[in-house]
Amino acid sequence: MIGGGQLARMTHQAAIALGQTLRVLATGPGEPAAQVTPDVVLGSHTDLDALRKAAEGASALTFDHEHVPTEHLEQLVADGVTVAPPPSALVHAQDKLLMRRRLKELGAPVPRFTEITSVEDVTAFAELIGGPVVIKTVRGGYDGKGVVMADTPEQARDIVAGYLADGVAVLAEERVAMRRELAALVARSPFGQGAAWPVVETVQRDGICVEVYAPAPDLSDELGSAAAELGLRLAAELGVVGVLAVELFETVDGTLLVNELAMRPHNSGHWTMDGAVTSQFEQHLRAVLDYPLGDTAATAPATVMANILGAPETPSMSMDERLHHLFARMPEAKVHLYGKGERPGRKIGHVNMIGSDMADLRERAVRAAHWLSHAEWTDGWDEHGK
């Protein structure tokens, strides 16, 4: 797996159960996956020699992130390496403009967009749509990075001018009037078998996914089926091998629009570790290794995932002690920590709560995640019983 972050760490957990060893290409021994797997290659994902070293003797090569240069992946394929997903598919998760154009060709619902090569381009686009625009970098953005909202044409011009002056390629999209964000998580094997999990609702804050509700509350059967079918169709049309996350906007008028694609395990699928028969991490390995795919059914009526984000100030209480108190109060909490140092806003883990009452699960999951990040109970509870 190229990349040694938390996705690789959790994929390694799944690999152990399947009798596999996951080698990771990491930038340093302290990265989350490098802490737990015995087979680590240190190097950069932009270094072809490091990629070749990581791929040597491996059954397949896959990804913790999408930032490996396409030309390097094509060279690995030429060398005989099984790359999953193949570069011809992965490029659609790397290049947002290419992705938008391809999805439009396939008839998938997308926001109105255009390539921006000058400030005049964005002015004309803003006039065309008659509303605020979103400026996105064509490559390299994640967790809200490389995405800037412009409320006025003047703001849009200033944002574009800054990017173009730095030599950064950008596109513009209309800002969608949306009810909420959804995610359709699917998997596809090289054989062409597909599987879809229940469609979920995601909650974003500052460009970062903070909560996931599975299944999406109050989602009609028709819209849920349409989202899942769209995910499976895109996986097949693009030739994806592995997990594909299709991030969606549910608009105020009840339609779906594709926002982003990710061709790897995804934050919107962390709930599957405890709330589905087959987790996204096991499923990704099944697909990459061309095993038959696993059952994607939910194991309970509802699951809520809450990300643990680093607090503005790191608590003096150790994470071990925070865990101790959490489990004393909420023994049902399922905690997954990533082995990361704490810093403001950084994803350091997540909590899953499984049950039947979505509102109650959300309250408890958010409270647990806040406690683990801040060492403060949101309801003022005293863990010492004072």
mmCIF file of C-alpha atoms in Angstrom:
data_model
loop_
_atom_site.group_PDB
_atom_site.id
_atom_site.type_symbol
_atom_site.label_atom_id
_atom_site.label_comp_id
_atom_site.label_asym_id
_atom_site.label_seq_id
_atom_site.Cartn_x
_atom_site.Cartn_y
_atom_site.Cartn_z
ATOM 1 C CA MET A 1 0.000 0.000 0.000
ATOM 2 C CA ILE A 2 1.442 3.335 -1.058
ATOM 3 C CA GLY A 3 1.131 5.697 1.898
ATOM 4 C CA GLY A 4 1.526 4.948 5.587
ATOM 5 C CA GLY A 5 -1.439 6.833 7.053
ATOM 6 C CA GLN A 6 -4.401 5.640 9.070
ATOM 7 C CA LEU A 7 -6.099 4.043 6.075
ATOM 8 C CA ALA A 8 -3.064 1.802 5.559
ATOM 9 C CA ARG A 9 -2.971 1.088 9.304
ATOM 10 C CA MET A 10 -6.582 -0.113 9.324
ATOM 11 C CA THR A 11 -6.092 -2.023 6.067
ATOM 12 C CA HIS A 12 -3.193 -3.824 7.759
ATOM 13 C CA GLN A 13 -5.570 -4.953 10.517
ATOM 14 C CA ALA A 14 -7.815 -6.495 7.869
ATOM 15 C CA ALA A 15 -4.842 -8.068 6.080
ATOM 16 C CA ILE A 16 -3.818 -9.956 9.223
ATOM 17 C CA ALA A 17 -7.191 -11.712 9.398
ATOM 18 C CA LEU A 18 -6.840 -12.749 5.742
ATOM 19 C CA GLY A 19 -3.383 -14.217 6.306
ATOM 20 C CA GLN A 20 -1.712 -11.438 4.338
ATOM 21 C CA THR A 21 1.194 -9.118 5.071
ATOM 22 C CA LEU A 22 0.688 -5.527 4.034
ATOM 23 C CA ARG A 23 3.890 -3.796 3.009
ATOM 24 C CA VAL A 24 3.642 -0.010 3.206
ATOM 25 C CA LEU A 25 5.616 2.760 1.552
ATOM 26 C CA ALA A 26 5.892 5.371 4.291
ATOM 27 C CA THR A 27 7.829 8.605 4.596
ATOM 28 C CA GLY A 28 9.004 7.736 8.112
ATOM 29 C CA PRO A 29 8.847 5.030 10.816
ATOM 30 C CA GLY A 30 6.431 7.087 12.912
ATOM 31 C CA GLU A 31 3.607 7.078 10.364
ATOM 32 C CA PRO A 32 0.462 5.238 11.554
ATOM 33 C CA ALA A 33 0.861 2.129 9.369
ATOM 34 C CA ALA A 34 4.644 1.988 9.758
ATOM 35 C CA GLN A 35 4.140 1.609 13.516
ATOM 36 C CA VAL A 36 2.228 -1.666 13.141
ATOM 37 C CA THR A 37 3.340 -3.513 10.013
ATOM 38 C CA PRO A 38 6.645 -5.438 9.951
ATOM 39 C CA ASP A 39 7.233 -4.717 6.261
ATOM 40 C CA VAL A 40 7.975 -1.025 5.704
ATOM 41 C CA VAL A 41 9.759 0.676 2.822
ATOM 42 C CA LEU A 42 10.796 4.242 3.607
ATOM 43 C CA GLY A 43 10.558 6.689 0.739
ATOM 44 C CA SER A 44 8.400 9.130 -1.155
ATOM 45 C CA HIS A 45 5.395 8.293 -3.334
ATOM 46 C CA THR A 46 6.885 10.644 -5.951
ATOM 47 C CA ASP A 47 10.094 8.560 -6.204
ATOM 48 C CA LEU A 48 9.805 5.854 -8.879
ATOM 49 C CA ASP A 49 12.654 3.833 -7.371
ATOM 50 C CA ALA A 50 10.897 3.818 -3.975
ATOM 51 C CA LEU A 51 7.650 2.722 -5.630
ATOM 52 C CA ARG A 52 9.460 -0.092 -7.419
ATOM 53 C CA LYS A 53 11.085 -1.211 -4.181
ATOM 54 C CA ALA A 54 7.699 -1.266 -2.448
ATOM 55 C CA ALA A 55 6.104 -3.224 -5.305
ATOM 56 C CA GLU A 56 8.873 -5.818 -5.633
ATOM 57 C CA GLY A 57 7.428 -9.292 -5.103
ATOM 58 C CA ALA A 58 4.001 -8.007 -4.085
ATOM 59 C CA SER A 59 0.795 -9.641 -5.290
ATOM 60 C CA ALA A 60 -0.738 -6.224 -5.903
ATOM 61 C CA LEU A 61 -0.065 -2.558 -5.275
ATOM 62 C CA THR A 62 -2.787 -0.268 -3.913
ATOM 63 C CA PHE A 63 -3.159 3.107 -2.227
ATOM 64 C CA ASP A 64 -3.697 4.964 1.029
ATOM 65 C CA HIS A 65 -4.013 8.211 -0.980
ATOM 66 C CA GLU A 66 -4.338 9.321 -4.600
ATOM 67 C CA HIS A 67 -1.207 11.454 -4.962
ATOM 68 C CA VAL A 68 1.160 9.066 -6.779
ATOM 69 C CA PRO A 69 2.153 10.536 -10.175
ATOM 70 C CA THR A 70 0.176 8.838 -12.944
ATOM 71 C CA GLU A 71 3.272 8.420 -15.116
ATOM 72 C CA HIS A 72 4.981 6.451 -12.327
ATOM 73 C CA LEU A 73 2.013 4.112 -12.034
ATOM 74 C CA GLU A 74 1.957 3.565 -15.788
ATOM 75 C CA GLN A 75 5.644 2.634 -15.605
ATOM 76 C CA LEU A 76 4.915 0.118 -12.833
ATOM 77 C CA VAL A 77 2.178 -1.433 -14.980
ATOM 78 C CA ALA A 78 4.688 -1.655 -17.830
ATOM 79 C CA ASP A 79 7.041 -3.404 -15.387
ATOM 80 C CA GLY A 80 4.356 -6.056 -14.799
ATOM 81 C CA VAL A 81 3.073 -4.816 -11.429
ATOM 82 C CA THR A 82 -0.633 -5.352 -10.687
ATOM 83 C CA VAL A 83 -1.811 -1.857 -9.756
ATOM 84 C CA ALA A 84 -5.292 -1.683 -8.211
ATOM 85 C CA PRO A 85 -7.066 0.508 -9.023
ATOM 86 C CA PRO A 86 -5.210 0.854 -12.338
ATOM 87 C CA PRO A 87 -3.837 4.290 -13.248
ATOM 88 C CA SER A 88 -6.452 4.632 -15.996
ATOM 89 C CA ALA A 89 -9.104 4.619 -13.247
ATOM 90 C CA LEU A 90 -7.180 6.343 -10.453
ATOM 91 C CA VAL A 91 -6.475 9.410 -12.578
ATOM 92 C CA HIS A 92 -10.162 10.337 -12.220
ATOM 93 C CA ALA A 93 -9.641 10.694 -8.466
ATOM 94 C CA GLN A 94 -6.407 12.631 -9.013
ATOM 95 C CA ASP A 95 -7.536 15.160 -11.609
ATOM 96 C CA LYS A 96 -10.825 16.892 -10.789
ATOM 97 C CA LEU A 97 -11.210 18.463 -14.235
ATOM 98 C CA LEU A 98 -10.677 15.131 -15.983
ATOM 99 C CA MET A 99 -13.128 13.547 -13.533
ATOM 100 C CA ARG A 100 -15.793 16.179 -14.189
ATOM 101 C CA ARG A 101 -15.448 15.824 -17.956
ATOM 102 C CA ARG A 102 -15.566 12.029 -17.839
ATOM 103 C CA LEU A 103 -18.582 11.937 -15.547
ATOM 104 C CA LYS A 104 -20.398 14.373 -17.811
ATOM 105 C CA GLU A 105 -19.623 12.096 -20.796
ATOM 106 C CA LEU A 106 -21.088 9.165 -18.843
ATOM 107 C CA GLY A 107 -24.265 11.086 -18.119
ATOM 108 C CA ALA A 108 -23.623 11.198 -14.380
ATOM 109 C CA PRO A 109 -25.185 14.182 -12.567
ATOM 110 C CA VAL A 110 -22.534 16.831 -11.831
ATOM 111 C CA PRO A 111 -22.595 20.540 -10.939
ATOM 112 C CA ARG A 112 -21.965 22.985 -13.759
ATOM 113 C CA PHE A 113 -18.216 23.514 -14.109
ATOM 114 C CA THR A 114 -15.539 24.955 -16.364
ATOM 115 C CA GLU A 115 -11.778 24.996 -16.742
ATOM 116 C CA ILE A 116 -10.236 28.282 -15.616
ATOM 117 C CA THR A 117 -7.156 29.611 -17.401
ATOM 118 C CA SER A 118 -7.665 33.335 -16.738
ATOM 119 C CA VAL A 119 -9.547 35.658 -14.401
ATOM 120 C CA GLU A 120 -11.818 36.492 -17.315
ATOM 121 C CA ASP A 121 -12.880 32.838 -17.447
ATOM 122 C CA VAL A 122 -14.180 32.874 -13.885
ATOM 123 C CA THR A 123 -15.953 36.196 -14.418
ATOM 124 C CA ALA A 124 -17.773 34.775 -17.430
ATOM 125 C CA PHE A 125 -18.667 31.590 -15.540
ATOM 126 C CA ALA A 126 -20.043 33.528 -12.555
ATOM 127 C CA GLU A 127 -22.202 35.562 -14.925
ATOM 128 C CA LEU A 128 -23.383 32.388 -16.673
ATOM 129 C CA ILE A 129 -24.574 30.623 -13.525
ATOM 130 C CA GLY A 130 -25.780 33.802 -11.847
ATOM 131 C CA GLY A 131 -24.613 32.816 -8.382
ATOM 132 C CA PRO A 132 -21.632 32.090 -6.131
ATOM 133 C CA VAL A 133 -18.885 29.766 -7.363
ATOM 134 C CA VAL A 134 -16.439 27.288 -5.897
ATOM 135 C CA ILE A 135 -12.794 27.388 -7.007
ATOM 136 C CA LYS A 136 -10.958 24.046 -6.863
ATOM 137 C CA THR A 137 -7.385 23.086 -7.595
ATOM 138 C CA VAL A 138 -7.348 20.470 -10.346
ATOM 139 C CA ARG A 139 -4.916 18.258 -8.441
ATOM 140 C CA GLY A 140 -3.705 17.734 -4.899
ATOM 141 C CA GLY A 141 -6.619 18.823 -2.708
ATOM 142 C CA TYR A 142 -8.025 16.807 0.201
ATOM 143 C CA ASP A 143 -9.919 17.436 3.472
ATOM 144 C CA GLY A 144 -11.078 20.787 2.184
ATOM 145 C CA LYS A 145 -7.642 21.893 0.997
ATOM 146 C CA GLY A 146 -7.665 23.344 -2.510
ATOM 147 C CA VAL A 147 -11.378 24.242 -2.286
ATOM 148 C CA VAL A 148 -12.320 27.910 -1.858
ATOM 149 C CA MET A 149 -15.818 29.407 -1.785
ATOM 150 C CA ALA A 150 -16.301 32.720 -3.586
ATOM 151 C CA ASP A 151 -19.427 34.711 -2.721
ATOM 152 C CA THR A 152 -18.915 37.392 -5.366
ATOM 153 C CA PRO A 153 -17.314 37.604 -8.831
ATOM 154 C CA GLU A 154 -14.690 39.914 -7.326
ATOM 155 C CA GLN A 155 -13.707 37.309 -4.745
ATOM 156 C CA ALA A 156 -13.581 34.667 -7.451
ATOM 157 C CA ARG A 157 -11.264 36.834 -9.563
ATOM 158 C CA ASP A 158 -8.911 37.402 -6.617
ATOM 159 C CA ILE A 159 -8.791 33.695 -5.731
ATOM 160 C CA VAL A 160 -8.149 32.651 -9.325
ATOM 161 C CA ALA A 161 -5.502 35.332 -9.813
ATOM 162 C CA GLY A 162 -3.616 34.027 -6.783
ATOM 163 C CA TYR A 163 -3.705 30.411 -7.939
ATOM 164 C CA LEU A 164 -2.720 31.223 -11.531
ATOM 165 C CA ALA A 165 0.137 33.425 -10.350
ATOM 166 C CA ASP A 166 1.468 30.395 -8.457
ATOM 167 C CA GLY A 167 1.095 28.197 -11.547
ATOM 168 C CA VAL A 168 -1.723 26.128 -10.028
ATOM 169 C CA ALA A 169 -4.359 24.739 -12.410
ATOM 170 C CA VAL A 170 -7.928 25.396 -11.242
ATOM 171 C CA LEU A 171 -11.543 24.869 -12.244
ATOM 172 C CA ALA A 172 -14.755 26.573 -11.174
ATOM 173 C CA GLU A 173 -18.053 24.966 -10.200
ATOM 174 C CA GLU A 174 -21.430 26.343 -9.259
ATOM 175 C CA ARG A 175 -22.140 26.327 -5.547
ATOM 176 C CA VAL A 176 -24.882 23.771 -5.077
ATOM 177 C CA ALA A 177 -27.997 24.537 -3.026
ATOM 178 C CA MET A 178 -27.890 21.319 -1.057
ATOM 179 C CA ARG A 179 -29.899 19.711 1.672
ATOM 180 C CA ARG A 180 -27.006 17.554 2.888
ATOM 181 C CA GLU A 181 -24.026 15.483 1.775
ATOM 182 C CA LEU A 182 -24.248 11.752 1.149
ATOM 183 C CA ALA A 183 -21.728 9.066 0.279
ATOM 184 C CA ALA A 184 -22.223 5.921 -1.777
ATOM 185 C CA LEU A 185 -19.488 3.431 -0.920
ATOM 186 C CA VAL A 186 -19.045 0.502 -3.293
ATOM 187 C CA ALA A 187 -16.384 -2.029 -4.219
ATOM 188 C CA ARG A 188 -15.510 -3.763 -7.469
ATOM 189 C CA SER A 189 -13.255 -6.736 -8.160
ATOM 190 C CA PRO A 190 -11.122 -7.328 -11.288
ATOM 191 C CA PHE A 191 -13.637 -10.008 -12.226
ATOM 192 C CA GLY A 192 -16.309 -7.298 -12.309
ATOM 193 C CA GLN A 193 -18.211 -8.273 -9.175
ATOM 194 C CA GLY A 194 -19.684 -5.259 -7.394
ATOM 195 C CA ALA A 195 -21.026 -4.661 -3.902
ATOM 196 C CA ALA A 196 -22.553 -1.586 -2.250
ATOM 197 C CA TRP A 197 -22.987 -0.622 1.407
ATOM 198 C CA PRO A 198 -25.998 1.354 2.615
ATOM 199 C CA VAL A 199 -25.785 5.007 1.537
ATOM 200 C CA VAL A 200 -24.717 7.269 4.401
ATOM 201 C CA GLU A 201 -25.039 10.917 5.369
ATOM 202 C CA THR A 202 -21.781 12.756 6.052
ATOM 203 C CA VAL A 203 -21.335 15.938 8.067
ATOM 204 C CA GLN A 204 -18.473 18.228 7.067
ATOM 205 C CA ARG A 205 -16.880 20.980 9.126
ATOM 206 C CA ASP A 206 -14.058 23.111 7.749
ATOM 207 C CA GLY A 207 -13.748 20.680 4.861
ATOM 208 C CA ILE A 208 -13.262 17.676 7.164
ATOM 209 C CA CYS A 209 -15.744 14.848 7.647
ATOM 210 C CA VAL A 210 -16.692 14.917 11.342
ATOM 211 C CA GLU A 211 -19.705 12.572 11.524
ATOM 212 C CA VAL A 212 -21.286 9.789 9.454
ATOM 213 C CA TYR A 213 -24.810 8.415 9.884
ATOM 214 C CA ALA A 214 -25.425 4.932 8.502
ATOM 215 C CA PRO A 215 -27.830 4.527 6.868
ATOM 216 C CA ALA A 216 -28.618 8.112 5.855
ATOM 217 C CA PRO A 217 -31.675 9.158 7.912
ATOM 218 C CA ASP A 218 -34.925 9.805 6.052
ATOM 219 C CA LEU A 219 -33.459 8.866 2.687
ATOM 220 C CA SER A 220 -36.125 7.565 0.320
ATOM 221 C CA ASP A 221 -35.683 4.072 -1.064
ATOM 222 C CA GLU A 222 -35.681 5.555 -4.571
ATOM 223 C CA LEU A 223 -32.885 8.036 -3.889
ATOM 224 C CA GLY A 224 -30.881 5.495 -1.882
ATOM 225 C CA SER A 225 -31.101 2.965 -4.693
ATOM 226 C CA ALA A 226 -30.186 5.624 -7.263
ATOM 227 C CA ALA A 227 -27.080 6.605 -5.276
ATOM 228 C CA ALA A 228 -25.911 3.005 -4.845
ATOM 229 C CA GLU A 229 -26.578 2.176 -8.492
ATOM 230 C CA LEU A 230 -24.668 5.295 -9.546
ATOM 231 C CA GLY A 231 -21.684 4.208 -7.476
ATOM 232 C CA LEU A 232 -21.683 0.713 -8.966
ATOM 233 C CA ARG A 233 -22.072 2.070 -12.499
ATOM 234 C CA LEU A 234 -19.204 4.528 -12.111
ATOM 235 C CA ALA A 235 -16.967 1.799 -10.654
ATOM 236 C CA ALA A 236 -17.645 -0.349 -13.712
ATOM 237 C CA GLU A 237 -17.396 2.456 -16.302
ATOM 238 C CA LEU A 238 -14.121 3.782 -14.875
ATOM 239 C CA GLY A 239 -12.610 0.327 -14.346
ATOM 240 C CA VAL A 240 -12.127 0.676 -10.596
ATOM 241 C CA VAL A 241 -10.616 -2.219 -8.649
ATOM 242 C CA GLY A 242 -11.092 -1.846 -4.900
ATOM 243 C CA VAL A 243 -13.271 0.503 -2.897
ATOM 244 C CA LEU A 244 -14.822 3.556 -4.553
ATOM 245 C CA ALA A 245 -16.380 6.343 -2.487
ATOM 246 C CA VAL A 246 -18.741 8.624 -4.411
ATOM 247 C CA GLU A 247 -19.333 11.802 -2.423
ATOM 248 C CA LEU A 248 -22.724 13.248 -3.312
ATOM 249 C CA PHE A 249 -24.797 16.365 -2.801
ATOM 250 C CA GLU A 250 -28.489 15.840 -2.118
ATOM 251 C CA THR A 251 -29.941 19.065 -3.474
ATOM 252 C CA VAL A 252 -32.810 21.008 -1.954
ATOM 253 C CA ASP A 253 -35.049 19.784 -4.776
ATOM 254 C CA GLY A 254 -34.280 16.129 -4.025
ATOM 255 C CA THR A 255 -31.766 15.264 -6.752
ATOM 256 C CA LEU A 256 -28.214 13.911 -6.581
ATOM 257 C CA LEU A 257 -24.998 15.497 -7.845
ATOM 258 C CA VAL A 258 -21.525 13.932 -7.719
ATOM 259 C CA ASN A 259 -19.074 16.012 -5.698
ATOM 260 C CA GLU A 260 -15.861 13.956 -5.447
ATOM 261 C CA LEU A 261 -14.490 10.459 -6.022
ATOM 262 C CA ALA A 262 -12.030 8.509 -3.873
ATOM 263 C CA MET A 263 -10.627 5.154 -5.015
ATOM 264 C CA ARG A 264 -9.512 3.731 -1.683
ATOM 265 C CA PRO A 265 -10.986 3.188 1.765
ATOM 266 C CA HIS A 266 -12.665 6.428 2.816
ATOM 267 C CA ASN A 267 -13.676 8.309 5.945
ATOM 268 C CA SER A 268 -17.338 7.806 5.046
ATOM 269 C CA GLY A 269 -16.802 4.047 5.381
ATOM 270 C CA HIS A 270 -15.171 3.854 8.817
ATOM 271 C CA TRP A 271 -18.551 2.903 10.296
ATOM 272 C CA THR A 272 -18.302 -0.426 8.467
ATOM 273 C CA MET A 273 -15.557 -1.605 10.853
ATOM 274 C CA ASP A 274 -18.201 -2.238 13.500
ATOM 275 C CA GLY A 275 -21.537 -1.711 11.740
ATOM 276 C CA ALA A 276 -21.334 -3.936 8.636
ATOM 277 C CA VAL A 277 -20.756 -7.620 7.977
ATOM 278 C CA THR A 278 -17.682 -6.769 5.888
ATOM 279 C CA SER A 279 -15.601 -3.678 6.618
ATOM 280 C CA GLN A 280 -14.415 -1.434 3.817
ATOM 281 C CA PHE A 281 -10.820 -2.394 4.620
ATOM 282 C CA GLU A 282 -11.402 -6.142 4.279
ATOM 283 C CA GLN A 283 -13.476 -5.513 1.169
ATOM 284 C CA HIS A 284 -10.751 -3.407 -0.423
ATOM 285 C CA LEU A 285 -8.290 -6.271 0.075
ATOM 286 C CA ARG A 286 -10.778 -8.827 -1.224
ATOM 287 C CA ALA A 287 -11.205 -6.749 -4.375
ATOM 288 C CA VAL A 288 -7.504 -6.045 -4.884
ATOM 289 C CA LEU A 289 -6.661 -9.752 -4.422
ATOM 290 C CA ASP A 290 -9.626 -10.805 -6.604
ATOM 291 C CA TYR A 291 -11.390 -12.716 -3.846
ATOM 292 C CA PRO A 292 -15.192 -12.904 -3.960
ATOM 293 C CA LEU A 293 -16.549 -9.797 -2.275
ATOM 294 C CA GLY A 294 -18.063 -9.871 1.208
ATOM 295 C CA ASP A 295 -21.562 -9.156 2.476
ATOM 296 C CA THR A 296 -22.135 -5.402 2.863
ATOM 297 C CA ALA A 297 -25.289 -5.590 4.998
ATOM 298 C CA ALA A 298 -25.495 -3.489 8.155
ATOM 299 C CA THR A 299 -25.362 -5.474 11.397
ATOM 300 C CA ALA A 300 -27.633 -3.052 13.271
ATOM 301 C CA PRO A 301 -30.396 -0.573 12.392
ATOM 302 C CA ALA A 302 -28.045 2.383 12.877
ATOM 303 C CA THR A 303 -24.366 3.236 13.261
ATOM 304 C CA VAL A 304 -22.830 6.640 13.926
ATOM 305 C CA MET A 305 -19.151 7.440 13.369
ATOM 306 C CA ALA A 306 -17.584 10.523 14.945
ATOM 307 C CA ASN A 307 -14.047 11.573 14.143
ATOM 308 C CA ILE A 308 -11.680 12.373 17.005
ATOM 309 C CA LEU A 309 -10.017 15.647 16.022
ATOM 310 C CA GLY A 310 -7.095 17.197 17.848
ATOM 311 C CA ALA A 311 -8.175 19.874 20.355
ATOM 312 C CA PRO A 312 -6.963 23.491 20.188
ATOM 313 C CA GLU A 313 -4.785 22.648 23.201
ATOM 314 C CA THR A 314 -3.630 19.091 23.861
ATOM 315 C CA PRO A 315 -5.024 17.923 27.216
ATOM 316 C CA SER A 316 -2.629 17.185 30.048
ATOM 317 C CA MET A 317 -4.496 13.906 30.619
ATOM 318 C CA SER A 318 -2.943 11.100 28.582
ATOM 319 C CA MET A 319 -4.944 9.388 25.855
ATOM 320 C CA ASP A 320 -4.658 6.150 27.827
ATOM 321 C CA GLU A 321 -6.368 7.742 30.821
ATOM 322 C CA ARG A 322 -9.008 9.324 28.568
ATOM 323 C CA LEU A 323 -9.755 5.872 27.154
ATOM 324 C CA HIS A 324 -10.014 4.463 30.677
ATOM 325 C CA HIS A 325 -12.670 7.008 31.650
ATOM 326 C CA LEU A 326 -14.546 6.676 28.354
ATOM 327 C CA PHE A 327 -14.858 2.921 28.662
ATOM 328 C CA ALA A 328 -15.962 3.247 32.297
ATOM 329 C CA ARG A 329 -18.825 5.502 31.193
ATOM 330 C CA MET A 330 -19.524 4.087 27.704
ATOM 331 C CA PRO A 331 -18.464 0.435 27.524
ATOM 332 C CA GLU A 332 -20.306 0.094 24.209
ATOM 333 C CA ALA A 333 -18.053 2.623 22.419
ATOM 334 C CA LYS A 334 -15.847 1.196 19.676
ATOM 335 C CA VAL A 335 -12.669 3.289 19.491
ATOM 336 C CA HIS A 336 -10.107 3.276 16.703
ATOM 337 C CA LEU A 337 -6.950 5.334 17.298
ATOM 338 C CA TYR A 338 -4.425 6.050 14.575
ATOM 339 C CA GLY A 339 -1.157 6.414 16.498
ATOM 340 C CA LYS A 340 -0.834 10.079 15.530
ATOM 341 C CA GLY A 341 0.474 12.974 17.554
ATOM 342 C CA GLU A 342 -2.222 15.400 18.644
ATOM 343 C CA ARG A 343 -2.496 18.791 16.991
ATOM 344 C CA PRO A 344 -5.469 21.102 16.399
ATOM 345 C CA GLY A 345 -7.982 19.711 13.898
ATOM 346 C CA ARG A 346 -5.941 16.614 13.030
ATOM 347 C CA LYS A 347 -7.776 13.309 12.612
ATOM 348 C CA ILE A 348 -6.355 11.132 15.383
ATOM 349 C CA GLY A 349 -9.042 8.453 15.514
ATOM 350 C CA HIS A 350 -12.753 7.770 15.395
ATOM 351 C CA VAL A 351 -15.548 6.357 17.538
ATOM 352 C CA ASN A 352 -18.338 4.076 16.301
ATOM 353 C CA MET A 353 -21.622 3.657 18.150
ATOM 354 C CA ILE A 354 -24.004 0.892 17.057
ATOM 355 C CA GLY A 355 -27.683 0.545 17.988
ATOM 356 C CA SER A 356 -31.181 1.466 16.892
ATOM 357 C CA ASP A 357 -31.801 5.110 17.864
ATOM 358 C CA MET A 358 -29.836 7.356 15.478
ATOM 359 C CA ALA A 359 -30.308 10.531 17.533
ATOM 360 C CA ASP A 360 -29.137 8.848 20.736
ATOM 361 C CA LEU A 361 -26.189 7.229 18.961
ATOM 362 C CA ARG A 362 -25.154 10.573 17.507
ATOM 363 C CA GLU A 363 -25.251 12.269 20.908
ATOM 364 C CA ARG A 364 -23.144 9.534 22.493
ATOM 365 C CA ALA A 365 -20.655 9.244 19.615
ATOM 366 C CA VAL A 366 -20.044 12.994 19.464
ATOM 367 C CA ARG A 367 -19.718 13.178 23.254
ATOM 368 C CA ALA A 368 -17.225 10.299 23.246
ATOM 369 C CA ALA A 369 -15.144 11.807 20.440
ATOM 370 C CA HIS A 370 -15.098 15.212 22.144
ATOM 371 C CA TRP A 371 -13.993 13.624 25.412
ATOM 372 C CA LEU A 372 -11.152 11.761 23.707
ATOM 373 C CA SER A 373 -9.912 14.919 21.985
ATOM 374 C CA HIS A 374 -10.509 17.507 24.737
ATOM 375 C CA ALA A 375 -10.673 15.491 28.020
ATOM 376 C CA GLU A 376 -13.912 17.379 28.679
ATOM 377 C CA TRP A 377 -17.436 15.963 28.903
ATOM 378 C CA THR A 378 -19.882 18.061 26.893
ATOM 379 C CA ASP A 379 -22.597 17.506 29.532
ATOM 380 C CA GLY A 380 -20.357 18.386 32.488
ATOM 381 C CA TRP A 381 -20.221 14.805 33.777
ATOM 382 C CA ASP A 382 -17.576 14.209 36.437
ATOM 383 C CA GLU A 383 -15.703 10.981 35.798
ATOM 384 C CA HIS A 384 -14.724 10.856 39.494
ATOM 385 C CA GLY A 385 -18.314 11.061 40.651
ATOM 386 C CA LYS A 386 -17.946 14.353 42.511
#
